[in-house]
mmCIF file with all atom_site columns, C-alpha atoms in Angstrom:
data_model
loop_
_atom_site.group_PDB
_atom_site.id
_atom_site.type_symbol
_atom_site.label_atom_id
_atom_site.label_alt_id
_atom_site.label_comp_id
_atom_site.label_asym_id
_atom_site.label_entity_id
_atom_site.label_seq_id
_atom_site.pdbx_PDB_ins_code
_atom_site.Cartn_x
_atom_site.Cartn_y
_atom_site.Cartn_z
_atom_site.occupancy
_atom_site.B_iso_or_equiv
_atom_site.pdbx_formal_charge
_atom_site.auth_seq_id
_atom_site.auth_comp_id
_atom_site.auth_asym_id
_atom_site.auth_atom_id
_atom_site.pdbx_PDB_model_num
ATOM 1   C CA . UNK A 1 1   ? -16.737 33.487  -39.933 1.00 60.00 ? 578 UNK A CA 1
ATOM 2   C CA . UNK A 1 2   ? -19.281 31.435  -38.123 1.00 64.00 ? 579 UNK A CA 1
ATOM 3   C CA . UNK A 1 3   ? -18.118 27.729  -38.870 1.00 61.00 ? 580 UNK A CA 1
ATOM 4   C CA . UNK A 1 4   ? -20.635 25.127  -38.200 1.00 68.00 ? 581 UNK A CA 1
ATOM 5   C CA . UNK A 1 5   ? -21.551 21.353  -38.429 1.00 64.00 ? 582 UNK A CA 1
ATOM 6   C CA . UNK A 1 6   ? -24.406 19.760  -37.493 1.00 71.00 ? 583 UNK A CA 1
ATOM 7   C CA . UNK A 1 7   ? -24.696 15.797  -36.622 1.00 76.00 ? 584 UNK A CA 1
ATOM 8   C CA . UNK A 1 8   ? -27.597 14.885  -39.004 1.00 78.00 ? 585 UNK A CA 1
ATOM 9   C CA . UNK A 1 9   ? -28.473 15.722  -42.043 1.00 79.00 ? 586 UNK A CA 1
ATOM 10  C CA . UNK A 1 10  ? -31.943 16.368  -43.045 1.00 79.00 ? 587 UNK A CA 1
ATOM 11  C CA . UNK A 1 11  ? -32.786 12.998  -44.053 1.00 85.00 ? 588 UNK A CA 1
ATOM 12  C CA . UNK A 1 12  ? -31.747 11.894  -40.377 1.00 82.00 ? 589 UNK A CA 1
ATOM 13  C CA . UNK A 1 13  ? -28.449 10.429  -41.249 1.00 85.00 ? 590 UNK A CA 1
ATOM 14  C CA . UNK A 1 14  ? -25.318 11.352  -39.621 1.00 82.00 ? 591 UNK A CA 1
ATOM 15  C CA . UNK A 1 15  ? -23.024 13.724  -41.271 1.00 82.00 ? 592 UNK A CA 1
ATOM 16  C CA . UNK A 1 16  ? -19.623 12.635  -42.195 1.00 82.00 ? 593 UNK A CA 1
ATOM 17  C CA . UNK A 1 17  ? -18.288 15.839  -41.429 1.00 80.00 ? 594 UNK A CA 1
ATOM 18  C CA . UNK A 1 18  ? -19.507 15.511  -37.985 1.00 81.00 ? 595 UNK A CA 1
ATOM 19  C CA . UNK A 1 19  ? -18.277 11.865  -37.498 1.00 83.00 ? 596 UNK A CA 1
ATOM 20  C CA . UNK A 1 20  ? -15.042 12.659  -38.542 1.00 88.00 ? 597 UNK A CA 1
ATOM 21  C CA . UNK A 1 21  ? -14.598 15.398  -36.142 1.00 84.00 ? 598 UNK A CA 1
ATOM 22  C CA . UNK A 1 22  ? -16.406 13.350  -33.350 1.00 84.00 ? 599 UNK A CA 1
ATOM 23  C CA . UNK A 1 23  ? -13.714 10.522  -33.881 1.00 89.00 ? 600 UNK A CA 1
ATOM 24  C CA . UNK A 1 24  ? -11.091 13.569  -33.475 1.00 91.00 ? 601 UNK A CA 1
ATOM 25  C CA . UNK A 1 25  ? -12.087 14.710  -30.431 1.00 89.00 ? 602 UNK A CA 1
ATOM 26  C CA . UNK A 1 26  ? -12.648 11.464  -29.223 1.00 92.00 ? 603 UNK A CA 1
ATOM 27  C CA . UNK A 1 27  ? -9.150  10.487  -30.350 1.00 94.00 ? 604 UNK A CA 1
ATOM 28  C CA . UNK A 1 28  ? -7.663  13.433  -28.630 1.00 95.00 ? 605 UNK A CA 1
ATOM 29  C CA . UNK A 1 29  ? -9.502  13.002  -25.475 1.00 95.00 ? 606 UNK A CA 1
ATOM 30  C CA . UNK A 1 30  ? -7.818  9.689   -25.296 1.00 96.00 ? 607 UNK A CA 1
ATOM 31  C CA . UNK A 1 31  ? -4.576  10.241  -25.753 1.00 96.00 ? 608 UNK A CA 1
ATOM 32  C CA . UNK A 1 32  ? -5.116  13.230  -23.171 1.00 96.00 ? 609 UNK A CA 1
ATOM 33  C CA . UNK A 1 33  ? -5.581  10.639  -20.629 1.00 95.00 ? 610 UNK A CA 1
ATOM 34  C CA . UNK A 1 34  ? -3.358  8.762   -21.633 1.00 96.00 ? 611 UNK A CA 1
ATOM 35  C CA . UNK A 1 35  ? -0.242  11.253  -21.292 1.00 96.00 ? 612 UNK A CA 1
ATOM 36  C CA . UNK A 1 36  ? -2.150  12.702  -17.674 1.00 96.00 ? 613 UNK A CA 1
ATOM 37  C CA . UNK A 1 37  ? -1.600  8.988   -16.302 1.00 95.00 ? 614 UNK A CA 1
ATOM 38  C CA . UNK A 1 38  ? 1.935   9.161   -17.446 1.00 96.00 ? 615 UNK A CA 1
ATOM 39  C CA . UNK A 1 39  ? 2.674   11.772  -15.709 1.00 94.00 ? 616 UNK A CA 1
ATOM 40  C CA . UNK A 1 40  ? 1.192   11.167  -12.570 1.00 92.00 ? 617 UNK A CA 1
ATOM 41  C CA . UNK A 1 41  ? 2.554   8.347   -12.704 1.00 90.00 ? 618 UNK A CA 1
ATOM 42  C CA . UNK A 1 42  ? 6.284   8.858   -12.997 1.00 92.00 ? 619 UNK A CA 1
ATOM 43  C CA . UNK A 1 43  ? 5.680   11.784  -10.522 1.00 89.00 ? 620 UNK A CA 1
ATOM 44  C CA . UNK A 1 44  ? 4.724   8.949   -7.976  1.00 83.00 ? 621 UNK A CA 1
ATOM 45  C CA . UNK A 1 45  ? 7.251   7.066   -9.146  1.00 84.00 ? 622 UNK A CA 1
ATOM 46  C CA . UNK A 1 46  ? 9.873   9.948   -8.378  1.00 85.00 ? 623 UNK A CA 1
ATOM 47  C CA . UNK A 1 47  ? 7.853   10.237  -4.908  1.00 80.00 ? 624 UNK A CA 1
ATOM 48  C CA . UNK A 1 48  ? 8.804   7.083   -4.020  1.00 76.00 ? 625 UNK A CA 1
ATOM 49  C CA . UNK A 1 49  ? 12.257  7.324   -5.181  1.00 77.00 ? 626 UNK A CA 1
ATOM 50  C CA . UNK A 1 50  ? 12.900  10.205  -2.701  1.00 76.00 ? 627 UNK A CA 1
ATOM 51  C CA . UNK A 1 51  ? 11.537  8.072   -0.180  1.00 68.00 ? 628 UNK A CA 1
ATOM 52  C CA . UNK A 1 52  ? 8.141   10.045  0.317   1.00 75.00 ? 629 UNK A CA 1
ATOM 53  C CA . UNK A 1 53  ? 4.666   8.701   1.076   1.00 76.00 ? 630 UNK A CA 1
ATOM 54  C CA . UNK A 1 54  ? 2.225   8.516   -1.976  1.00 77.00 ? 631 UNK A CA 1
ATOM 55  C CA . UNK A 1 55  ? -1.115  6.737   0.046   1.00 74.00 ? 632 UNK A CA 1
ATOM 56  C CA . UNK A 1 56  ? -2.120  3.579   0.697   1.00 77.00 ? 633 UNK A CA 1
ATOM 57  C CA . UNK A 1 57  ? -2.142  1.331   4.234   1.00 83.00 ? 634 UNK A CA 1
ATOM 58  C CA . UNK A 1 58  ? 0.465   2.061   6.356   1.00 86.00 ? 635 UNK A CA 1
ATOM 59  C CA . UNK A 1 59  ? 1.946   -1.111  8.215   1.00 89.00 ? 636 UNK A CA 1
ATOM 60  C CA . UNK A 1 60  ? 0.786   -1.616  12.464  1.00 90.00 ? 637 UNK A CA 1
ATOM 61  C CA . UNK A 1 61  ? 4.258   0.104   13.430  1.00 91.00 ? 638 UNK A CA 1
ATOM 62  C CA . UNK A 1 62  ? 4.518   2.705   11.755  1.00 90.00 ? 639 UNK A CA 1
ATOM 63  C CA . UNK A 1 63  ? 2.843   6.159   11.376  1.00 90.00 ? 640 UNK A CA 1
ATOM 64  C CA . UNK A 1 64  ? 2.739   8.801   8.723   1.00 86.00 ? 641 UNK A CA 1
ATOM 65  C CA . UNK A 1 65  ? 4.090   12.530  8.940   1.00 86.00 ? 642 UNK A CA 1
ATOM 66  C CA . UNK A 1 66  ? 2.478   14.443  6.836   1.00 85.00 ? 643 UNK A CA 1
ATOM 67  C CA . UNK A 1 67  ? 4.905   17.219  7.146   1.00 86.00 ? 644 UNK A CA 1
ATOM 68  C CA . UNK A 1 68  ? 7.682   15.372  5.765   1.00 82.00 ? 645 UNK A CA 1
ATOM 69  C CA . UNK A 1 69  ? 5.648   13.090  3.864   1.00 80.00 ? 646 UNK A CA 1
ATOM 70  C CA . UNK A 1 70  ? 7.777   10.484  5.104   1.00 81.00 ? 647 UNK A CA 1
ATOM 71  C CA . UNK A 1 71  ? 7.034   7.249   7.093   1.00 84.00 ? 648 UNK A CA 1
ATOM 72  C CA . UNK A 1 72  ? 8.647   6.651   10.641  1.00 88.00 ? 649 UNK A CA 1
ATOM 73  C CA . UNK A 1 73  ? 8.287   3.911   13.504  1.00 92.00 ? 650 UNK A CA 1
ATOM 74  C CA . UNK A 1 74  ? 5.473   4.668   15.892  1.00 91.00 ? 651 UNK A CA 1
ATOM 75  C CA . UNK A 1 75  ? 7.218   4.433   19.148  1.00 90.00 ? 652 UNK A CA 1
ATOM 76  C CA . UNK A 1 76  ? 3.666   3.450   20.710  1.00 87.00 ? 653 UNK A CA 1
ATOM 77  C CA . UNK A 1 77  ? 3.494   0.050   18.529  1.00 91.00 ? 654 UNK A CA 1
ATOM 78  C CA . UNK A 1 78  ? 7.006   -0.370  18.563  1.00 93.00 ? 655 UNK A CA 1
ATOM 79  C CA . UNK A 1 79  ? 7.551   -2.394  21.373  1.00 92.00 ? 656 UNK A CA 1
ATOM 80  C CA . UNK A 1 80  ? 4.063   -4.718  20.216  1.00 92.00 ? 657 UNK A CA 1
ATOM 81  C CA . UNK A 1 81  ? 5.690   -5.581  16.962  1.00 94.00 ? 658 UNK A CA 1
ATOM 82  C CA . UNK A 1 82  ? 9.243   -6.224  18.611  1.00 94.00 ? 659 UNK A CA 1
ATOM 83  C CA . UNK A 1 83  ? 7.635   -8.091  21.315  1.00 94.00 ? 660 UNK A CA 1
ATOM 84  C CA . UNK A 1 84  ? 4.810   -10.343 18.472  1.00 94.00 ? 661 UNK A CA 1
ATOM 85  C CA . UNK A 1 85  ? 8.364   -11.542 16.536  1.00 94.00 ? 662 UNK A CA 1
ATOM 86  C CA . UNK A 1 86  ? 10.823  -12.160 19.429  1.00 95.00 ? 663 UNK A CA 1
ATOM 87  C CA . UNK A 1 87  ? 7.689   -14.551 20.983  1.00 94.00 ? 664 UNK A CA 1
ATOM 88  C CA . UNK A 1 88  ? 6.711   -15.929 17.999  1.00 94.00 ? 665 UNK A CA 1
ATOM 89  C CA . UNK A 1 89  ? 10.596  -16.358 16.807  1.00 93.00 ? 666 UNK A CA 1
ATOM 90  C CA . UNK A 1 90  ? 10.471  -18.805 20.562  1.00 92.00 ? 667 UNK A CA 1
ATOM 91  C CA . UNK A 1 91  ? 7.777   -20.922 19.908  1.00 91.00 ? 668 UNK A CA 1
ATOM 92  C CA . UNK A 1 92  ? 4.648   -19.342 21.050  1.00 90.00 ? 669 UNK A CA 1
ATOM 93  C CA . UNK A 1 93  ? 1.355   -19.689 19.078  1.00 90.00 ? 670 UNK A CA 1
ATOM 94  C CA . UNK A 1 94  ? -0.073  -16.561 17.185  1.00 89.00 ? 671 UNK A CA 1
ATOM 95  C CA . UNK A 1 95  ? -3.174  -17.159 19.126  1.00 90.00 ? 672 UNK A CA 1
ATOM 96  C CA . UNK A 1 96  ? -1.410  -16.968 22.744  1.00 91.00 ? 673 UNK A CA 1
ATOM 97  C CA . UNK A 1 97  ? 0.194   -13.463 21.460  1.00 92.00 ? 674 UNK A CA 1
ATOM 98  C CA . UNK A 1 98  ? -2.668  -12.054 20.004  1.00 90.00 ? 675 UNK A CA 1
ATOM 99  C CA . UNK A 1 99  ? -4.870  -13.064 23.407  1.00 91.00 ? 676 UNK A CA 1
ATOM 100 C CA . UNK A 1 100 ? -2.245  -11.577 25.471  1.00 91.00 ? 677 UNK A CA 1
ATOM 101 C CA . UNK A 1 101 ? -1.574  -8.338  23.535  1.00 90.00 ? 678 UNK A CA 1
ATOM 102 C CA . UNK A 1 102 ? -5.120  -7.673  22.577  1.00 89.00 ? 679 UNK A CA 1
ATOM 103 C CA . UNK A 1 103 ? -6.154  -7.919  26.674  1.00 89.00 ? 680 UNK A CA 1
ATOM 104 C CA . UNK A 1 104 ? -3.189  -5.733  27.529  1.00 88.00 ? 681 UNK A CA 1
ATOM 105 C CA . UNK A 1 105 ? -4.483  -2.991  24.671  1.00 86.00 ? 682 UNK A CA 1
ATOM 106 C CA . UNK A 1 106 ? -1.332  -3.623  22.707  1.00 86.00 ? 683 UNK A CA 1
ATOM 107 C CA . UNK A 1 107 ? -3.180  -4.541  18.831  1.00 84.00 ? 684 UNK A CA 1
ATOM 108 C CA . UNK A 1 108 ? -5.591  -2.285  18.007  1.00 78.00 ? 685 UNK A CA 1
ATOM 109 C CA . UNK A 1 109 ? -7.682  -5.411  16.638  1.00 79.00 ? 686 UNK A CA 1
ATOM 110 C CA . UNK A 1 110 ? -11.286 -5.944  18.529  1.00 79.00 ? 687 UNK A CA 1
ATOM 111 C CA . UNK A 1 111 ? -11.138 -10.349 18.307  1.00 84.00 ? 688 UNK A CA 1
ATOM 112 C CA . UNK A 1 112 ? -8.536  -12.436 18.570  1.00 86.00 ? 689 UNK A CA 1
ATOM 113 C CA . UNK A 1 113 ? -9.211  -14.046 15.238  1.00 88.00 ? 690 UNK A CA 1
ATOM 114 C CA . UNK A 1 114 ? -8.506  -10.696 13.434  1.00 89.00 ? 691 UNK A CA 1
ATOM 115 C CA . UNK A 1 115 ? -5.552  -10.404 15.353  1.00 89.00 ? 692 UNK A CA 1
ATOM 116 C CA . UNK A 1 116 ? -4.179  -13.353 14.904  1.00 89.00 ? 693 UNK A CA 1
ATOM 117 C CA . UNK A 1 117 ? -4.357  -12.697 10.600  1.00 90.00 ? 694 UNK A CA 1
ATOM 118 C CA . UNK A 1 118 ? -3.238  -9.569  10.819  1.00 90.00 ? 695 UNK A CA 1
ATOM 119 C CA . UNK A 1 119 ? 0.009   -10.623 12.791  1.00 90.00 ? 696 UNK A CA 1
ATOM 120 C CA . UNK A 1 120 ? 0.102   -13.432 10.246  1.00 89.00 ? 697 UNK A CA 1
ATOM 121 C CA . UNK A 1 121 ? 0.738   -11.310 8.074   1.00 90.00 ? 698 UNK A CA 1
ATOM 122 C CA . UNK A 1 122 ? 3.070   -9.269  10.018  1.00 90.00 ? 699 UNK A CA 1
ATOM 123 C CA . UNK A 1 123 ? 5.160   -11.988 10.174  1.00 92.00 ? 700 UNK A CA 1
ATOM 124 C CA . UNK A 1 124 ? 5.590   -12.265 6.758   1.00 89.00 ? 701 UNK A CA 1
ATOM 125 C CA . UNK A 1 125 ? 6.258   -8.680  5.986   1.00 89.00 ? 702 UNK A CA 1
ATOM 126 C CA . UNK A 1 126 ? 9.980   -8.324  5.339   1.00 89.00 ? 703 UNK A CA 1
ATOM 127 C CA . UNK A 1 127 ? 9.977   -4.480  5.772   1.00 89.00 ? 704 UNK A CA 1
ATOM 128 C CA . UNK A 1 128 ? 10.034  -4.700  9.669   1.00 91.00 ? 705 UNK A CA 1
ATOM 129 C CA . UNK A 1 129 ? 13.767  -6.031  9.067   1.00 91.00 ? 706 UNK A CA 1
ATOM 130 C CA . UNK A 1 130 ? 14.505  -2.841  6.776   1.00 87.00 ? 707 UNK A CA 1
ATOM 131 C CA . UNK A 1 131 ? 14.732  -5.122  3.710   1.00 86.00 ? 708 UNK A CA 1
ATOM 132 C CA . UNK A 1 132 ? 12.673  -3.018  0.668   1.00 76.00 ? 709 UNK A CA 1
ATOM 133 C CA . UNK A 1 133 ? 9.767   -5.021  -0.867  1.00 69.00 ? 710 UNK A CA 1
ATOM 134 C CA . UNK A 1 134 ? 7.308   -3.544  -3.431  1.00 67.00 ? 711 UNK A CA 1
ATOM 135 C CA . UNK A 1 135 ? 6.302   -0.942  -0.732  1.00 67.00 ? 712 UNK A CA 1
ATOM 136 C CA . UNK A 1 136 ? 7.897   2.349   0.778   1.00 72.00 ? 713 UNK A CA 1
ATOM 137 C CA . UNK A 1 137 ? 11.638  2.346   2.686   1.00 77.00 ? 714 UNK A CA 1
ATOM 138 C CA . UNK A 1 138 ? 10.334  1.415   6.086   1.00 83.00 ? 715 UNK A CA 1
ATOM 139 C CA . UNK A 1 139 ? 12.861  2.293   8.721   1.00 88.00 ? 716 UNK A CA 1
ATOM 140 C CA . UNK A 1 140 ? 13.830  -1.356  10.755  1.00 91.00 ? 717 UNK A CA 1
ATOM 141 C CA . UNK A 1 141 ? 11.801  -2.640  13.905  1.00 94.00 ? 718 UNK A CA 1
ATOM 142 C CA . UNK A 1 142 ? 13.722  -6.078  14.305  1.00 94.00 ? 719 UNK A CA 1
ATOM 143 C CA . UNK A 1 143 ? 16.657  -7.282  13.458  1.00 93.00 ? 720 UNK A CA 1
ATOM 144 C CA . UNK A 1 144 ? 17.459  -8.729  9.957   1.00 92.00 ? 721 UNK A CA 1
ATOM 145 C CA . UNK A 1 145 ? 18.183  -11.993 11.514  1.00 93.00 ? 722 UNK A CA 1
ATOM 146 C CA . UNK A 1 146 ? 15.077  -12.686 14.208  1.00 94.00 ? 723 UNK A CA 1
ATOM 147 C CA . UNK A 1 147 ? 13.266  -12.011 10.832  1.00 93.00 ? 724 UNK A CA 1
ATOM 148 C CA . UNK A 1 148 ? 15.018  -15.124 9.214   1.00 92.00 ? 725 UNK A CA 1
ATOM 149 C CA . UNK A 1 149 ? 14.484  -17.172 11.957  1.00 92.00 ? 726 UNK A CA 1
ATOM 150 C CA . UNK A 1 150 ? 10.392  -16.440 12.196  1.00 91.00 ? 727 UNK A CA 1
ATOM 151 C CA . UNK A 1 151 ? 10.415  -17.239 8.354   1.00 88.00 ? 728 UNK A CA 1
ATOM 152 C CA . UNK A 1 152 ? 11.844  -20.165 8.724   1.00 88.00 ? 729 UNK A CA 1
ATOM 153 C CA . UNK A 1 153 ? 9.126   -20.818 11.291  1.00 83.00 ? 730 UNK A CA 1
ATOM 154 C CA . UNK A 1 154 ? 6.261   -19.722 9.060   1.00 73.00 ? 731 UNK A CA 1
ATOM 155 C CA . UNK A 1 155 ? 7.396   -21.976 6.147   1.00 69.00 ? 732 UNK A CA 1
ATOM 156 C CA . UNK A 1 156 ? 7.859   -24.617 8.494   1.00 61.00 ? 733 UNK A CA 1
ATOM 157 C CA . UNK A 1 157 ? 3.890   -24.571 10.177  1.00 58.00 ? 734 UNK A CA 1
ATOM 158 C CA . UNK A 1 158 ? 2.377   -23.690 6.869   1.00 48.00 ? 735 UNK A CA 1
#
């Protein structure tokens, strides 16, 4: 009625009994994790599927509803990132935009250095075209084809 176990014995040695259900527990606590992270995981994985927002950075563009828990085009940024390809896509340096868009208040970057890497990166992002990387559906900024042409740019200067 009262079932019992206790880890050492009186000599000071540990009891097999209480190993073995140790191990058990320890066993089952495992595999408890185990199938939790499974099924968070494929819930994300539906998430993202449907086209919903599961966390992370959100690219300069964009904004978050939380509502919907979908992404959509910040209308205030918009024009920065439309304006950073088109320039960039004609031959201006990524320092000359960033010096101009950061004095206007256009990046939200404090130094033109950071700005500069961050639209470096930009630039390289293929989900301002629409076209799906590893990341969410982002709705299209630019145009599939001013994207080519400032990759074909980037390749060339790096």
């Amino acid at each position: 009625m009262t079932p019992q176990f206790t880890m050492l014995k009186d000599d000071f040695t540990i009891d097999p009994t209480a190993s073995i259900v140790f191990a058990l527990f320890g066993t089952m606590a495992e595999e408890e994790a185990r199938l939790s992270k499974e099924r968070m995981m494929r819930g994300r994985i539906a998430k993202r599927e449907k086209g919903k927002f599961i966390g992370g950075n959100i690219l300069f563009g964009y904004a978050y509803d939380p509502e919907t828990d979908i992404i959509h085009i910040d209308e205030t940024e918009r024009d920065a990132v439309i304006e950073i390809f088109e320039r960039y896509a004609n031959g201006e340096s990524k320092r000359q935009i960033a010096k101009n868009l950061v004095d206007r208040g256009q990046l939200r970057y404090d130094s033109y250095s950071t700005a500069c890497v961050m639209m470096g990166r930009m630039l390289r992002r293929s989900e301002y075209a629409g076209i799906k990387a590893d990341t969410y559906d982002y709705p299209a900024i630019i145009s599939q084809e001013l994207y080519y042409k400032v990759r074909a740019r980037v390749r060339i200067i790096n």
